[in-house]
Short mmCIF file of C-alpha atoms and ligand atoms in Angstrom, two decimals:
data_model
loop_
_atom_site.label_atom_id
_atom_site.label_comp_id
_atom_site.label_asym_id
_atom_site.label_seq_id
_atom_site.Cartn_x
_atom_site.Cartn_y
_atom_site.Cartn_z
CA MET A 1 -15.09 -13.38 -36.61
CA ALA A 2 -17.20 -13.06 -33.56
CA ALA A 3 -17.11 -9.79 -31.42
CA ALA A 4 -15.79 -12.02 -28.45
CA GLU A 5 -12.77 -13.09 -30.44
CA GLU A 6 -12.31 -9.18 -31.52
CA LYS A 7 -11.37 -8.23 -28.07
CA LYS A 8 -7.92 -7.40 -26.78
CA ARG A 9 -7.11 -8.76 -23.51
CA VAL A 10 -4.81 -6.96 -20.90
CA PHE A 11 -3.47 -9.26 -18.22
CA VAL A 12 -1.80 -7.11 -15.17
CA LYS A 13 0.32 -8.34 -12.66
CA THR A 14 1.04 -5.98 -9.74
CA TYR A 15 3.93 -6.08 -7.50
CA GLY A 16 4.65 -4.29 -4.27
CA CYS A 17 2.60 -1.49 -2.55
CA GLN A 18 -1.16 -0.40 -2.34
CA MET A 19 0.43 2.63 -4.99
CA ASN A 20 0.82 0.07 -7.57
CA VAL A 21 -2.77 -1.55 -7.01
CA TYR A 22 -3.94 1.72 -7.77
CA ASP A 23 -1.88 2.55 -10.63
CA SER A 24 -2.76 -0.84 -12.14
CA GLU A 25 -6.84 0.11 -11.82
CA ARG A 26 -6.00 3.33 -13.35
CA MET A 27 -3.92 1.78 -16.58
CA THR A 28 -6.91 -0.93 -16.76
CA ASP A 29 -9.00 1.98 -17.09
CA ALA A 30 -7.10 3.84 -19.60
CA LEU A 31 -6.76 0.68 -21.71
CA ALA A 32 -10.46 -0.09 -21.46
CA ALA A 33 -10.83 3.13 -23.63
CA ASP A 34 -8.65 1.73 -26.11
CA GLY A 35 -10.80 -1.67 -26.56
CA TYR A 36 -8.75 -3.87 -23.75
CA VAL A 37 -10.81 -5.80 -21.38
CA PRO A 38 -9.20 -7.29 -18.34
CA THR A 39 -8.29 -11.06 -18.23
CA GLN A 40 -6.72 -13.05 -15.02
CA LYS A 41 -5.61 -15.73 -17.36
CA VAL A 42 -2.18 -14.68 -18.98
CA GLU A 43 -2.07 -17.56 -21.27
CA GLU A 44 -4.70 -15.63 -23.40
CA ALA A 45 -3.50 -12.28 -23.00
CA ASP A 46 -2.66 -10.15 -26.12
CA LEU A 47 -0.77 -7.52 -23.35
CA VAL A 48 0.74 -8.51 -20.54
CA LEU A 49 1.99 -5.67 -17.94
CA LEU A 50 3.98 -6.10 -15.00
CA ASN A 51 3.58 -3.51 -12.59
CA THR A 52 6.62 -4.09 -10.67
CA CYS A 53 8.46 -2.75 -7.13
CA HIS A 54 12.20 -1.84 -6.81
CA ILE A 55 11.80 -1.39 -3.06
CA ARG A 56 14.36 -4.60 -1.98
CA GLU A 57 16.19 -6.66 -4.35
CA LYS A 58 14.34 -9.45 -4.09
CA ALA A 59 11.46 -7.83 -5.36
CA ALA A 60 13.15 -6.49 -8.73
CA GLU A 61 14.54 -9.84 -9.04
CA LYS A 62 10.99 -11.69 -9.10
CA VAL A 63 10.18 -9.48 -12.05
CA TYR A 64 13.17 -11.04 -14.18
CA SER A 65 12.30 -14.50 -13.29
CA GLU A 66 8.28 -13.69 -14.27
CA LEU A 67 9.79 -12.54 -17.59
CA GLY A 68 11.77 -15.69 -18.31
CA ARG A 69 8.15 -17.60 -18.17
CA ILE A 70 6.53 -14.72 -20.09
CA ARG A 71 9.08 -15.50 -22.85
CA VAL A 72 8.19 -18.63 -23.36
CA MET A 73 4.46 -18.06 -23.39
CA LYS A 74 5.17 -15.23 -25.93
CA GLU A 75 7.36 -17.62 -28.35
CA GLU A 76 4.51 -20.20 -27.91
CA ALA A 77 1.91 -17.62 -29.31
CA ALA A 78 3.90 -16.37 -32.18
CA ARG A 79 4.33 -19.86 -33.51
CA ALA A 80 0.37 -20.07 -33.27
CA GLY A 81 0.52 -16.45 -35.36
CA ARG A 82 -0.77 -14.42 -32.34
CA GLN A 83 1.38 -11.17 -31.35
CA VAL A 84 1.53 -10.95 -27.52
CA MET A 85 2.97 -7.58 -26.14
CA VAL A 86 5.06 -7.25 -23.00
CA GLY A 87 5.52 -4.35 -20.69
CA VAL A 88 7.32 -3.56 -17.68
CA THR A 89 5.73 -0.56 -15.52
CA GLY A 90 6.19 0.83 -11.93
CA CYS A 91 9.43 1.23 -10.20
CA VAL A 92 11.84 -1.23 -11.90
CA ALA A 93 10.67 0.08 -15.36
CA GLN A 94 11.91 3.66 -13.60
CA ALA A 95 15.13 2.83 -12.10
CA GLU A 96 16.35 0.29 -14.78
CA GLY A 97 14.69 1.77 -17.93
CA ALA A 98 16.25 0.64 -21.25
CA GLU A 99 18.48 -1.87 -19.22
CA ILE A 100 15.38 -4.04 -18.77
CA ALA A 101 14.83 -4.52 -22.35
CA ARG A 102 18.57 -5.38 -22.91
CA ARG A 103 18.57 -7.91 -20.01
CA ALA A 104 15.07 -9.40 -21.07
CA PRO A 105 14.56 -8.92 -24.82
CA VAL A 106 11.07 -10.28 -24.58
CA VAL A 107 10.04 -6.50 -22.94
CA ASP A 108 8.46 -4.19 -25.77
CA LEU A 109 7.43 -1.62 -23.73
CA VAL A 110 8.83 0.18 -20.46
CA VAL A 111 6.95 2.75 -18.70
CA GLY A 112 7.90 4.45 -15.37
CA PRO A 113 5.22 5.43 -13.14
CA GLN A 114 4.78 9.22 -14.13
CA SER A 115 3.70 8.42 -18.09
CA TYR A 116 0.98 5.90 -17.69
CA GLN A 117 -1.19 8.37 -19.48
CA HIS A 118 0.90 7.68 -22.48
CA LEU A 119 0.15 3.97 -22.41
CA PRO A 120 -2.34 3.87 -25.31
CA ARG A 121 -0.02 5.87 -27.69
CA LEU A 122 3.04 3.83 -26.55
CA LEU A 123 1.19 0.48 -27.83
CA LYS A 124 0.85 2.24 -30.85
CA ASP A 125 4.37 2.20 -31.34
CA VAL A 126 4.96 -1.36 -30.14
CA ALA A 127 2.26 -2.93 -32.43
CA ALA A 128 4.38 -0.92 -35.34
CA GLY A 129 7.17 -2.92 -34.36
CA ARG A 130 8.83 -0.10 -32.43
CA ARG A 131 10.07 -1.03 -28.80
CA ALA A 132 8.90 1.93 -26.37
CA ILE A 133 10.78 3.21 -23.52
CA GLU A 134 9.34 6.19 -21.34
CA THR A 135 10.37 7.23 -18.10
CA GLU A 136 10.15 10.86 -17.66
CA PHE A 137 9.03 12.51 -14.84
CA ALA A 138 5.96 14.11 -16.55
CA ILE A 139 5.30 17.40 -14.43
CA ALA A 140 1.67 17.47 -16.06
CA GLU A 141 -0.68 15.43 -13.79
CA LYS A 142 -0.55 12.02 -14.83
CA PHE A 143 -3.91 11.42 -12.97
CA ASP A 144 -5.74 14.27 -14.87
CA ALA A 145 -4.66 12.77 -18.16
CA LEU A 146 -5.89 9.26 -17.23
CA PRO A 147 -9.31 8.37 -17.86
CA ALA A 148 -11.97 7.74 -14.48
CA ALA A 149 -13.41 4.39 -13.85
CA THR A 150 -16.98 3.77 -15.01
CA LYS A 151 -19.57 3.25 -12.40
CA ALA A 152 -19.42 -0.68 -13.71
CA GLN A 153 -15.37 -0.99 -13.52
CA THR A 154 -15.82 0.60 -9.79
CA ARG A 155 -18.79 -1.52 -8.85
CA ALA A 156 -16.67 -4.75 -9.99
CA ARG A 157 -13.93 -3.81 -7.71
CA GLY A 158 -15.94 -3.82 -4.64
CA VAL A 159 -16.89 -1.72 -1.92
CA THR A 160 -13.49 -0.89 -0.70
CA ALA A 161 -11.11 1.57 -2.99
CA PHE A 162 -7.69 3.17 -2.99
CA LEU A 163 -7.19 6.77 -3.93
CA THR A 164 -3.78 8.14 -4.58
CA ILE A 165 -3.59 11.66 -3.04
CA GLN A 166 0.26 12.13 -3.29
CA GLU A 167 3.15 11.04 -4.96
CA GLY A 168 6.89 10.87 -4.56
CA CYS A 169 8.87 11.47 -1.37
CA ASP A 170 11.36 14.04 -0.29
CA LYS A 171 12.72 12.48 2.75
CA PHE A 172 15.56 10.68 1.42
CA CYS A 173 16.09 8.17 3.98
CA THR A 174 19.58 6.63 3.11
CA PHE A 175 18.61 3.03 2.42
CA CYS A 176 15.15 3.95 0.06
CA VAL A 177 14.85 4.15 -3.63
CA VAL A 178 11.31 5.94 -3.83
CA PRO A 179 12.67 9.44 -4.08
CA TYR A 180 14.69 8.19 -7.26
CA THR A 181 11.87 6.14 -8.63
CA ARG A 182 9.02 8.10 -7.71
CA GLY A 183 10.50 11.46 -7.93
CA ALA A 184 9.64 14.53 -5.52
CA GLU A 185 6.74 14.81 -3.71
CA VAL A 186 3.93 15.99 -5.58
CA SER A 187 0.23 16.41 -4.21
CA ARG A 188 -2.97 16.16 -6.22
CA PRO A 189 -5.47 19.26 -5.97
CA ALA A 190 -8.03 19.09 -3.06
CA GLY A 191 -10.92 19.52 -5.57
CA ALA A 192 -9.83 16.56 -7.93
CA ILE A 193 -9.40 14.32 -4.66
CA ILE A 194 -12.96 15.26 -3.50
CA GLU A 195 -14.58 14.55 -6.82
CA GLU A 196 -12.84 11.32 -7.19
CA ALA A 197 -14.15 10.48 -3.81
CA ARG A 198 -17.59 11.53 -4.47
CA ARG A 199 -17.55 9.17 -7.99
CA LEU A 200 -16.31 6.45 -5.94
CA ALA A 201 -19.26 6.53 -3.28
CA ASP A 202 -21.54 7.14 -5.79
CA ALA A 203 -20.64 3.60 -7.24
CA GLY A 204 -21.14 1.98 -4.20
CA VAL A 205 -17.66 2.21 -2.35
CA ARG A 206 -18.07 2.55 1.31
CA GLU A 207 -14.34 2.56 2.59
CA LEU A 208 -11.88 4.77 0.87
CA THR A 209 -8.13 4.37 1.62
CA LEU A 210 -5.88 7.54 0.49
CA LEU A 211 -2.70 6.62 -0.51
CA GLY A 212 0.50 8.07 -0.87
CA GLN A 213 4.26 7.47 -0.17
CA ASN A 214 4.56 9.74 2.36
CA VAL A 215 0.62 10.55 2.67
CA ASN A 216 0.48 12.48 5.61
CA ALA A 217 3.09 15.42 3.48
CA TRP A 218 -0.15 15.85 1.37
CA HIS A 219 -0.96 19.65 1.44
CA GLY A 220 -2.66 21.79 -1.22
CA ASP A 221 -5.31 24.73 -1.74
CA GLY A 222 -8.68 23.85 -0.12
CA THR A 223 -11.86 24.40 -1.80
CA ASP A 224 -12.20 27.32 0.79
CA GLY A 225 -9.14 29.42 -0.64
CA ARG A 226 -7.06 28.16 2.55
CA SER A 227 -3.95 25.95 2.56
CA TRP A 228 -5.02 22.50 3.79
CA GLY A 229 -3.03 19.37 5.31
CA LEU A 230 -4.20 15.93 5.26
CA GLY A 231 -6.17 16.68 8.14
CA GLU A 232 -8.34 19.25 6.80
CA LEU A 233 -8.79 17.12 3.64
CA LEU A 234 -10.12 14.27 5.64
CA TYR A 235 -12.69 16.61 7.59
CA ARG A 236 -14.11 17.52 3.99
CA LEU A 237 -14.07 13.66 2.59
CA ALA A 238 -15.72 12.57 5.89
CA GLU A 239 -18.55 14.99 4.62
CA VAL A 240 -19.09 12.98 1.24
CA PRO A 241 -22.38 11.01 1.29
CA GLY A 242 -21.85 7.18 1.59
CA LEU A 243 -18.38 7.22 2.66
CA ASP A 244 -18.44 5.42 6.05
CA ARG A 245 -14.67 4.75 6.73
CA LEU A 246 -11.66 6.60 5.77
CA ARG A 247 -7.99 5.37 6.03
CA TYR A 248 -4.56 6.66 4.85
CA THR A 249 -1.41 5.42 4.15
CA THR A 250 1.88 5.50 4.36
CA SER A 251 2.55 8.02 6.98
CA HIS A 252 5.93 9.43 8.15
CA PRO A 253 6.08 10.33 11.72
CA ARG A 254 7.55 13.84 11.09
CA ASP A 255 4.64 14.83 9.17
CA MET A 256 2.05 14.16 11.70
CA ASP A 257 0.73 17.41 12.55
CA GLU A 258 -2.00 18.75 14.90
CA ALA A 259 -4.99 18.89 12.58
CA LEU A 260 -4.52 15.54 11.65
CA ILE A 261 -4.21 14.03 14.93
CA ALA A 262 -7.35 16.02 15.84
CA ALA A 263 -9.01 14.25 13.32
CA HIS A 264 -8.38 11.07 14.58
CA GLY A 265 -10.39 12.47 17.54
CA ASP A 266 -13.30 14.19 15.75
CA LEU A 267 -14.40 11.95 12.86
CA PRO A 268 -16.11 8.85 13.42
CA ALA A 269 -15.36 7.93 9.90
CA LEU A 270 -11.62 8.07 10.36
CA MET A 271 -10.70 4.59 11.29
CA PRO A 272 -9.13 4.04 14.68
CA TYR A 273 -5.70 2.16 12.61
CA LEU A 274 -2.67 4.10 11.75
CA HIS A 275 0.57 2.78 9.85
CA LEU A 276 3.20 4.58 11.14
CA PRO A 277 6.57 3.20 10.45
CA VAL A 278 9.22 3.75 12.97
CA GLN A 279 11.94 1.67 11.20
CA SER A 280 14.21 1.26 14.42
CA GLY A 281 14.03 1.95 18.09
CA ALA A 282 17.73 3.28 18.24
CA ASP A 283 18.56 6.90 17.85
CA ARG A 284 22.06 6.36 16.02
CA ILE A 285 20.39 4.24 13.31
CA LEU A 286 17.39 6.45 12.87
CA ALA A 287 19.92 9.18 12.61
CA ALA A 288 21.79 7.42 9.93
CA MET A 289 18.70 6.41 8.41
CA ASN A 290 17.92 10.14 7.87
CA ARG A 291 14.48 9.49 9.74
CA LYS A 292 15.00 13.03 11.02
CA HIS A 293 13.57 11.88 14.53
CA GLY A 294 14.51 9.90 17.56
CA ALA A 295 12.93 7.06 19.23
CA ASP A 296 11.49 9.07 22.03
CA ASP A 297 9.83 11.82 19.50
CA TYR A 298 8.06 8.88 18.38
CA LEU A 299 6.84 7.23 21.52
CA ARG A 300 6.03 10.70 22.40
CA LEU A 301 3.96 10.95 19.09
CA THR A 302 1.78 7.69 19.83
CA ASP A 303 1.08 8.98 23.12
CA ARG A 304 -0.65 12.19 21.65
CA ILE A 305 -2.30 10.03 18.90
CA ARG A 306 -3.53 7.86 21.82
CA ALA A 307 -4.53 10.90 23.56
CA ALA A 308 -6.88 11.69 20.81
CA ARG A 309 -8.38 8.48 19.92
CA PRO A 310 -7.46 6.14 22.73
CA ASP A 311 -8.52 2.88 20.87
CA ILE A 312 -6.42 3.30 17.96
CA ALA A 313 -4.11 0.46 16.47
CA LEU A 314 -0.71 1.06 15.26
CA SER A 315 1.11 -0.53 13.05
CA SER A 316 4.81 0.01 11.50
CA ASP A 317 7.50 -1.12 9.36
CA PHE A 318 11.05 -2.22 10.76
CA ILE A 319 14.38 -2.72 8.91
CA VAL A 320 16.49 -5.06 10.63
CA GLY A 321 20.63 -5.18 9.93
CA PHE A 322 20.88 -1.61 8.74
CA PRO A 323 24.52 -1.14 8.24
CA GLY A 324 26.30 -0.93 11.22
CA GLU A 325 23.32 -2.10 13.53
CA SER A 326 24.83 -3.43 16.73
CA ASP A 327 23.32 -5.95 19.23
CA ALA A 328 22.31 -3.33 21.66
CA GLU A 329 20.62 -1.24 18.78
CA PHE A 330 18.48 -4.00 17.77
CA GLU A 331 17.54 -4.64 21.49
CA ALA A 332 16.44 -0.92 21.65
CA THR A 333 13.89 -1.77 18.69
CA MET A 334 12.78 -4.77 20.63
CA ARG A 335 12.22 -2.34 23.51
CA LEU A 336 10.19 0.38 21.42
CA ILE A 337 8.13 -2.34 20.00
CA GLU A 338 7.45 -3.72 23.66
CA THR A 339 6.29 -0.08 24.42
CA VAL A 340 4.21 0.49 21.83
CA GLY A 341 2.25 -2.53 21.50
CA TYR A 342 1.55 -2.99 17.80
CA ALA A 343 -1.69 -4.72 16.36
CA ALA A 344 0.60 -5.52 13.36
CA ALA A 345 3.87 -4.46 11.59
CA TYR A 346 5.85 -5.41 8.47
CA SER A 347 9.88 -6.27 8.90
CA PHE A 348 12.22 -6.67 6.65
CA LYS A 349 16.11 -7.58 6.37
CA TYR A 350 18.03 -4.32 5.04
CA SER A 351 18.46 -4.74 1.32
CA PRO A 352 21.41 -2.71 -0.30
CA ARG A 353 19.69 -0.69 -2.98
CA PRO A 354 21.47 0.68 -5.94
CA GLY A 355 22.16 4.53 -5.79
CA THR A 356 20.89 5.01 -2.04
CA PRO A 357 23.56 6.22 0.11
CA ALA A 358 23.38 3.39 2.85
CA ALA A 359 24.36 0.85 -0.01
CA LEU A 360 27.65 2.23 0.04
CA ARG A 361 28.70 1.58 3.59
CA ASP A 362 31.35 -0.90 4.12
CA ASP A 363 29.94 -2.30 7.80
CA MET A 364 27.01 -4.66 6.36
CA VAL A 365 25.65 -6.70 8.88
CA GLU A 366 26.04 -10.49 8.40
CA GLU A 367 23.15 -12.50 6.76
CA ALA A 368 22.87 -14.98 9.78
CA VAL A 369 22.87 -12.14 12.50
CA MET A 370 20.06 -10.48 10.10
CA SER A 371 18.28 -13.77 9.76
CA GLU A 372 18.19 -14.26 13.69
CA ARG A 373 17.03 -10.76 14.41
CA LEU A 374 14.05 -10.92 12.16
CA GLN A 375 12.94 -14.21 13.71
CA ARG A 376 12.84 -12.29 17.12
CA LEU A 377 11.25 -9.28 16.05
CA GLN A 378 8.87 -11.12 13.81
CA ALA A 379 7.97 -13.54 16.99
CA LEU A 380 7.55 -10.43 19.30
CA VAL A 381 5.14 -8.68 16.89
CA ALA A 382 3.35 -11.88 16.26
CA ALA A 383 2.43 -12.22 19.84
CA GLN A 384 1.41 -8.76 19.99
CA GLN A 385 -0.97 -9.17 16.98
CA THR A 386 -2.54 -12.23 18.41
CA ALA A 387 -2.77 -10.45 22.05
CA PHE A 388 -5.06 -7.56 19.98
CA ASN A 389 -7.09 -9.90 18.16
CA ARG A 390 -7.54 -11.67 21.24
CA LEU A 391 -9.20 -8.63 23.12
CA ALA A 392 -12.04 -8.62 20.21
CA VAL A 393 -13.15 -12.00 21.10
CA GLY A 394 -16.21 -11.72 23.21
CA ARG A 395 -17.01 -8.32 22.16
CA VAL A 396 -19.57 -7.11 19.36
CA VAL A 397 -17.56 -4.89 16.59
CA ASP A 398 -18.59 -3.18 13.31
CA VAL A 399 -17.77 -5.04 10.46
CA LEU A 400 -17.81 -3.72 6.81
CA PHE A 401 -18.86 -6.63 4.84
CA GLU A 402 -16.80 -7.01 1.47
CA LYS A 403 -16.70 -10.02 -0.54
CA PRO A 404 -17.69 -13.64 -0.16
CA GLY A 405 -15.61 -15.95 2.10
CA ARG A 406 -13.91 -19.10 0.85
CA MET A 407 -16.55 -21.36 2.46
CA ALA A 408 -20.17 -21.55 1.28
CA GLY A 409 -22.69 -19.42 3.38
CA GLN A 410 -19.76 -17.23 4.28
CA ILE A 411 -18.85 -13.48 4.07
CA MET A 412 -15.81 -11.68 4.71
CA GLY A 413 -15.33 -8.04 6.19
CA ARG A 414 -12.83 -6.01 8.35
CA THR A 415 -13.28 -4.32 11.79
CA PRO A 416 -12.54 -0.49 11.88
CA TYR A 417 -9.07 -1.75 13.21
CA LEU A 418 -8.44 -3.66 9.80
CA GLN A 419 -8.73 -7.42 11.01
CA ALA A 420 -10.64 -9.66 8.74
CA VAL A 421 -13.60 -11.31 10.15
CA ALA A 422 -15.57 -14.35 9.05
CA VAL A 423 -19.38 -14.44 9.46
CA GLU A 424 -21.82 -16.98 8.30
CA ALA A 425 -24.25 -14.62 6.27
CA GLY A 426 -25.70 -14.01 2.65
CA THR A 427 -24.08 -12.34 -0.12
CA GLU A 428 -26.62 -9.66 0.00
CA ARG A 429 -25.05 -8.07 3.02
CA ILE A 430 -21.77 -7.19 1.07
CA GLY A 431 -21.41 -3.23 1.38
CA THR A 432 -23.03 -2.97 4.34
CA ILE A 433 -21.79 -2.39 7.84
CA GLY A 434 -23.16 -4.59 10.42
CA ARG A 435 -22.67 -5.60 14.34
CA VAL A 436 -20.56 -8.96 14.57
CA ALA A 437 -20.14 -10.83 17.97
CA ILE A 438 -16.60 -11.97 17.69
CA ASP A 439 -16.49 -15.82 18.95
CA GLY A 440 -13.33 -17.06 17.62
CA LEU A 441 -9.80 -16.41 16.43
CA GLY A 442 -8.33 -18.24 13.53
CA THR A 443 -4.79 -17.87 11.90
CA ASN A 444 -5.45 -14.84 9.64
CA SER A 445 -8.92 -13.89 10.48
CA LEU A 446 -11.64 -13.43 13.43
CA PHE A 447 -14.85 -15.59 13.46
CA GLY A 448 -18.18 -13.83 14.16
CA THR A 449 -21.78 -14.27 14.42
CA LEU A 450 -24.49 -11.56 13.28
CA ALA A 451 -25.54 -9.65 16.29
CA GLY A 452 -28.40 -7.83 15.06
CA ALA A 453 -29.39 -4.93 17.18
CA GLN A 454 -26.75 -5.30 19.77
CA PRO A 455 -25.44 -2.18 21.87
CA ARG A 456 -23.36 -0.04 20.65
CA PRO A 457 -19.58 -1.82 19.36
CA GLU A 458 -17.15 -1.74 21.99
CA ALA A 459 -13.51 -0.32 21.36
CA LEU A 460 -10.55 -2.65 21.35
CA THR A 461 -7.78 -0.63 23.47
CA ALA A 462 -4.21 -1.80 21.70
CA GLY A 463 -2.28 -0.46 25.15
CA ASN A 464 -4.54 -3.47 26.81
CA ALA A 465 -2.02 -5.67 24.75
CA THR A 466 0.81 -4.93 27.17
CA ALA A 467 4.25 -6.35 26.80
CA ALA A 468 3.85 -8.80 29.83
CA GLU A 469 0.57 -10.38 28.15
CA THR A 470 2.20 -10.70 25.17
CA ALA A 471 5.78 -11.96 25.52
CA PRO A 472 6.24 -15.19 23.27
N1 SAM B 15 7.31 6.12 3.09
C1 SAM B 15 7.13 4.85 4.11
C2 SAM B 15 7.67 5.39 5.43
O1 SAM B 15 8.35 6.30 5.64
O2 SAM B 15 8.19 4.22 6.01
C3 SAM B 15 7.50 3.64 3.38
C4 SAM B 15 7.93 3.54 2.14
S1 SAM B 15 8.49 1.95 1.62
C5 SAM B 15 7.50 1.64 -0.03
C6 SAM B 15 7.92 0.46 2.62
C7 SAM B 15 8.99 0.06 3.54
O3 SAM B 15 9.85 -0.77 3.13
C8 SAM B 15 9.61 0.63 4.35
O4 SAM B 15 9.06 1.46 5.66
C9 SAM B 15 10.86 0.08 5.02
O5 SAM B 15 10.42 -0.41 6.07
C10 SAM B 15 11.08 -0.99 3.66
N2 SAM B 15 12.10 -0.71 2.68
C11 SAM B 15 12.66 0.30 2.27
N3 SAM B 15 13.69 0.23 1.61
C12 SAM B 15 14.11 -0.70 2.25
C13 SAM B 15 15.68 -1.35 2.02
N4 SAM B 15 16.60 -0.87 1.40
N5 SAM B 15 15.80 -2.39 2.53
C14 SAM B 15 14.78 -3.49 3.56
N6 SAM B 15 13.62 -2.75 3.67
C15 SAM B 15 13.24 -1.51 3.11
FE1 SF4 B 16 11.21 5.85 1.35
FE2 SF4 B 16 9.07 6.24 2.99
FE3 SF4 B 16 11.65 7.31 3.58
FE4 SF4 B 16 10.32 8.37 1.59
S1 SF4 B 16 9.83 8.46 3.74
S2 SF4 B 16 12.60 7.99 1.60
S3 SF4 B 16 9.17 6.62 1.08
S4 SF4 B 16 11.21 5.30 3.72
#
């Protein structure tokens, strides 16, 4: 048999958040050590992994419909004499465990997010005809046990990278499954994070996004023997040669401490874009959600952050139709959005999750009411987003060029404010930061022209996008 035919192929489909994207990469790295090469074509895979999300009901249901399609493919492969192994990983695996294999017998392997380091051993069990289910919360650090990506693997992934620094959550918002699927808050040690960041920068990564379900709760013993929070960690990461841009997500308002806010003012590498979910603008709903802050606390916090970094662009998550949400409480959320002025936001209808306190309530909001609220909220956010993007038109901004564009002769990059920009330029610029004069506004991206040695780029101030300007 030719060498190419002997290779085992793994197809990984990632659902949900960026932490799953990072985990999928680490699993692919672990499997590479076991002889697996990644493939984008599910039909040629020997191993199919669905790295799943359980955050809302729809996200979990998508997994079961995908498993239906994979069953047909697996049966066809078996008729042709080829064994295909199917695994479910991520939060659905953690939440449902053996139930997945009962509901979808096509599944050979169920592995929760804390057990990925055991994948190679579990696959041996499956190859020997045993179904493998592992959903333990391993206390040992999964990241220490997973092999690091090679320089070539990192290069192939591009000039931006994710790095998970914190997992799990102790906040127990009453709507959320994360504390149950990802477990208690655990911070990775500072030394391991800095070493991984250096390795990524050495392989050509220019922009690093630190990840955690509650990333700004990260804390640990610093390399100087003192106790650090995320602020201190960012100061150290800003010193890593080659890392021009730093970001972090997702933050809880209660964990934005002084050092972190100061870092936004002090560190040019820390990009002026912050995802700071508030969920609702009504105090009674925030209390029922167990968010542990009120709407005014959040507004004061955004003022302090803007005082440190006036051009910072803010984004948020919103849930509409949390049980018991009245019309007036929804209007309070709309007012908060108008006051803050967001550059972007994600919004969702409340989805009851089994095992969470809010799912037991008997005052669910009607579906039609939720739909109407979601539509209005999204229209307001879309108008704010357009107004914010319009601020860039006619100005010069720094763009990190990341990948070829969809049109020939075009490359794509991002501004410090996370806006996608399409520019006519050669692919040799990928991995560099260039000045771009923004001359157009599309639906999903800005358009620009290389601006050569233009003067310093100008800051976009989200506060400019006032409610009056953005009213739909
Ligand atoms: N840790 C982050 C925080 O504190 O906001 C967010 C984590 S969660 C993965 C991402 C978003 O999903 C949440 O901010 C929330 O808006 C949404 N979400 C979580 N549970 C939900 C539910 N049961 N129904 C609707 N949306 C939900
Ligand atoms: Fe879920 Fe975020 Fe609340 Fe934690 S802080 S319970 S992850 S919404």
